[in-house]
Amino acid sequence: MLLLTAIRQTLAGFWRLMVGIVLGTMLYVYCFLYRETIFTTVHLWTRDAVNWLEAQPYLMDYAKWYELLKIDDKLAFALYVLFARLVWMFFESIITFLFRKMRHG
């Protein structure tokens, strides 16, 4: 029973992750094509955040992540995916609530 619950939760999490990635990618492409100001603002904000992190000597002494990943553009894409995931989580909660309310009368 515990194994079945774990598998079900893992599949649900994978499904939610895939929906977030697909919706985030669609939002990223939409902003790139039609909402240039939003697209450039997000990229500038993430570049400013990475520049601030680079200016912190303690972080840069112990973390070589920026040199390995060049993370600023990947961070901007991850923010789009995170936003899409939050929106999907909100809609999924509403749908689940309404479904349970209909079932229990």
PDB file of C-alpha atoms in Angstrom:
ATOM      1  CA  MET A   1       0.000   0.000   0.000  1.00  0.00           C
ATOM      2  CA  LEU A   2       2.820   2.379   0.878  1.00  0.00           C
ATOM      3  CA  LEU A   3       4.612   1.584  -2.378  1.00  0.00           C
ATOM      4  CA  LEU A   4       1.451   2.254  -4.393  1.00  0.00           C
ATOM      5  CA  THR A   5       0.985   5.622  -2.666  1.00  0.00           C
ATOM      6  CA  ALA A   6       4.617   6.534  -3.328  1.00  0.00           C
ATOM      7  CA  ILE A   7       4.297   5.643  -7.019  1.00  0.00           C
ATOM      8  CA  ARG A   8       1.055   7.618  -7.320  1.00  0.00           C
ATOM      9  CA  GLN A   9       2.621  10.689  -5.678  1.00  0.00           C
ATOM     10  CA  THR A  10       5.701  10.416  -7.900  1.00  0.00           C
ATOM     11  CA  LEU A  11       3.588  10.225 -11.053  1.00  0.00           C
ATOM     12  CA  ALA A  12       1.469  13.171  -9.894  1.00  0.00           C
ATOM     13  CA  GLY A  13       4.603  15.210  -9.229  1.00  0.00           C
ATOM     14  CA  PHE A  14       6.028  14.293 -12.630  1.00  0.00           C
ATOM     15  CA  TRP A  15       2.760  15.280 -14.298  1.00  0.00           C
ATOM     16  CA  ARG A  16       2.758  18.640 -12.502  1.00  0.00           C
ATOM     17  CA  LEU A  17       6.381  19.243 -13.445  1.00  0.00           C
ATOM     18  CA  MET A  18       5.702  18.482 -17.112  1.00  0.00           C
ATOM     19  CA  VAL A  19       2.676  20.784 -17.168  1.00  0.00           C
ATOM     20  CA  GLY A  20       4.785  23.539 -15.586  1.00  0.00           C
ATOM     21  CA  ILE A  21       7.566  23.080 -18.124  1.00  0.00           C
ATOM     22  CA  VAL A  22       5.181  23.070 -21.103  1.00  0.00           C
ATOM     23  CA  LEU A  23       3.205  26.104 -19.886  1.00  0.00           C
ATOM     24  CA  GLY A  24       6.410  27.912 -18.914  1.00  0.00           C
ATOM     25  CA  THR A  25       7.899  27.288 -22.341  1.00  0.00           C
ATOM     26  CA  MET A  26       4.739  28.570 -24.005  1.00  0.00           C
ATOM     27  CA  LEU A  27       4.839  31.691 -21.811  1.00  0.00           C
ATOM     28  CA  TYR A  28       8.536  32.195 -22.576  1.00  0.00           C
ATOM     29  CA  VAL A  29       7.960  31.975 -26.335  1.00  0.00           C
ATOM     30  CA  TYR A  30       4.847  34.184 -26.142  1.00  0.00           C
ATOM     31  CA  CYS A  31       6.735  36.881 -24.234  1.00  0.00           C
ATOM     32  CA  PHE A  32       9.653  36.588 -26.655  1.00  0.00           C
ATOM     33  CA  LEU A  33       7.408  37.040 -29.700  1.00  0.00           C
ATOM     34  CA  TYR A  34       4.717  39.447 -28.483  1.00  0.00           C
ATOM     35  CA  ARG A  35       5.703  41.012 -25.128  1.00  0.00           C
ATOM     36  CA  GLU A  36       9.259  42.169 -25.646  1.00  0.00           C
ATOM     37  CA  THR A  37       9.266  44.525 -22.655  1.00  0.00           C
ATOM     38  CA  ILE A  38       8.345  41.746 -20.232  1.00  0.00           C
ATOM     39  CA  PHE A  39      10.893  39.419 -21.813  1.00  0.00           C
ATOM     40  CA  THR A  40      13.739  41.932 -21.621  1.00  0.00           C
ATOM     41  CA  THR A  41      12.762  43.042 -18.097  1.00  0.00           C
ATOM     42  CA  VAL A  42      12.945  39.489 -16.775  1.00  0.00           C
ATOM     43  CA  HIS A  43      16.300  38.904 -18.468  1.00  0.00           C
ATOM     44  CA  LEU A  44      17.700  42.196 -17.173  1.00  0.00           C
ATOM     45  CA  TRP A  45      16.473  41.417 -13.659  1.00  0.00           C
ATOM     46  CA  THR A  46      18.100  37.992 -13.654  1.00  0.00           C
ATOM     47  CA  ARG A  47      21.314  39.433 -15.085  1.00  0.00           C
ATOM     48  CA  ASP A  48      21.317  42.063 -12.304  1.00  0.00           C
ATOM     49  CA  ALA A  49      20.759  39.332  -9.711  1.00  0.00           C
ATOM     50  CA  VAL A  50      23.655  37.279 -11.081  1.00  0.00           C
ATOM     51  CA  ASN A  51      25.887  40.369 -11.200  1.00  0.00           C
ATOM     52  CA  TRP A  52      25.048  41.055  -7.562  1.00  0.00           C
ATOM     53  CA  LEU A  53      25.905  37.464  -6.670  1.00  0.00           C
ATOM     54  CA  GLU A  54      29.209  37.793  -8.508  1.00  0.00           C
ATOM     55  CA  ALA A  55      30.039  40.860  -6.416  1.00  0.00           C
ATOM     56  CA  GLN A  56      29.713  38.868  -3.179  1.00  0.00           C
ATOM     57  CA  PRO A  57      33.261  37.663  -2.456  1.00  0.00           C
ATOM     58  CA  TYR A  58      32.224  34.976   0.014  1.00  0.00           C
ATOM     59  CA  LEU A  59      29.892  33.339  -2.497  1.00  0.00           C
ATOM     60  CA  MET A  60      32.308  33.508  -5.387  1.00  0.00           C
ATOM     61  CA  ASP A  61      35.183  32.064  -3.334  1.00  0.00           C
ATOM     62  CA  TYR A  62      33.238  28.917  -2.521  1.00  0.00           C
ATOM     63  CA  ALA A  63      30.866  28.546  -5.477  1.00  0.00           C
ATOM     64  CA  LYS A  64      32.046  28.197  -9.039  1.00  0.00           C
ATOM     65  CA  TRP A  65      28.526  27.590 -10.343  1.00  0.00           C
ATOM     66  CA  TYR A  66      28.414  30.701 -12.507  1.00  0.00           C
ATOM     67  CA  GLU A  67      31.590  29.805 -14.371  1.00  0.00           C
ATOM     68  CA  LEU A  68      30.265  26.311 -14.998  1.00  0.00           C
ATOM     69  CA  LEU A  69      26.668  27.082 -15.940  1.00  0.00           C
ATOM     70  CA  LYS A  70      26.468  30.695 -17.177  1.00  0.00           C
ATOM     71  CA  ILE A  71      23.210  30.683 -15.272  1.00  0.00           C
ATOM     72  CA  ASP A  72      21.593  34.074 -16.026  1.00  0.00           C
ATOM     73  CA  ASP A  73      19.589  33.017 -19.118  1.00  0.00           C
ATOM     74  CA  LYS A  74      18.704  29.661 -17.580  1.00  0.00           C
ATOM     75  CA  LEU A  75      17.488  31.485 -14.481  1.00  0.00           C
ATOM     76  CA  ALA A  76      15.163  33.654 -16.580  1.00  0.00           C
ATOM     77  CA  PHE A  77      13.658  30.552 -18.218  1.00  0.00           C
ATOM     78  CA  ALA A  78      13.280  28.897 -14.803  1.00  0.00           C
ATOM     79  CA  LEU A  79      11.308  31.911 -13.569  1.00  0.00           C
ATOM     80  CA  TYR A  80       8.845  31.500 -16.433  1.00  0.00           C
ATOM     81  CA  VAL A  81       8.474  27.803 -15.591  1.00  0.00           C
ATOM     82  CA  LEU A  82       8.030  28.624 -11.897  1.00  0.00           C
ATOM     83  CA  PHE A  83       5.313  31.175 -12.670  1.00  0.00           C
ATOM     84  CA  ALA A  84       3.496  28.723 -14.942  1.00  0.00           C
ATOM     85  CA  ARG A  85       3.777  26.030 -12.271  1.00  0.00           C
ATOM     86  CA  LEU A  86       2.238  28.334  -9.655  1.00  0.00           C
ATOM     87  CA  VAL A  87      -0.627  29.254 -11.981  1.00  0.00           C
ATOM     88  CA  TRP A  88      -1.253  25.573 -12.748  1.00  0.00           C
ATOM     89  CA  MET A  89      -1.159  24.720  -9.028  1.00  0.00           C
ATOM     90  CA  PHE A  90      -3.805  27.385  -8.397  1.00  0.00           C
ATOM     91  CA  PHE A  91      -6.083  26.042 -11.162  1.00  0.00           C
ATOM     92  CA  GLU A  92      -5.512  22.453 -10.079  1.00  0.00           C
ATOM     93  CA  SER A  93      -6.517  23.357  -6.516  1.00  0.00           C
ATOM     94  CA  ILE A  94      -9.688  25.048  -7.726  1.00  0.00           C
ATOM     95  CA  ILE A  95     -10.614  22.081  -9.926  1.00  0.00           C
ATOM     96  CA  THR A  96      -9.950  19.617  -7.097  1.00  0.00           C
ATOM     97  CA  PHE A  97     -12.000  21.692  -4.657  1.00  0.00           C
ATOM     98  CA  LEU A  98     -14.946  21.947  -7.033  1.00  0.00           C
ATOM     99  CA  PHE A  99     -14.792  18.236  -7.863  1.00  0.00           C
ATOM    100  CA  ARG A 100     -14.806  17.248  -4.186  1.00  0.00           C
ATOM    101  CA  LYS A 101     -17.610  19.674  -3.436  1.00  0.00           C
ATOM    102  CA  MET A 102     -19.732  18.192  -6.252  1.00  0.00           C
ATOM    103  CA  ARG A 103     -19.062  14.611  -5.093  1.00  0.00           C
ATOM    104  CA  HIS A 104     -19.995  15.262  -1.467  1.00  0.00           C
ATOM    105  CA  GLY A 105     -23.011  17.330  -2.271  1.00  0.00           C
TER     106      GLY A 105
END
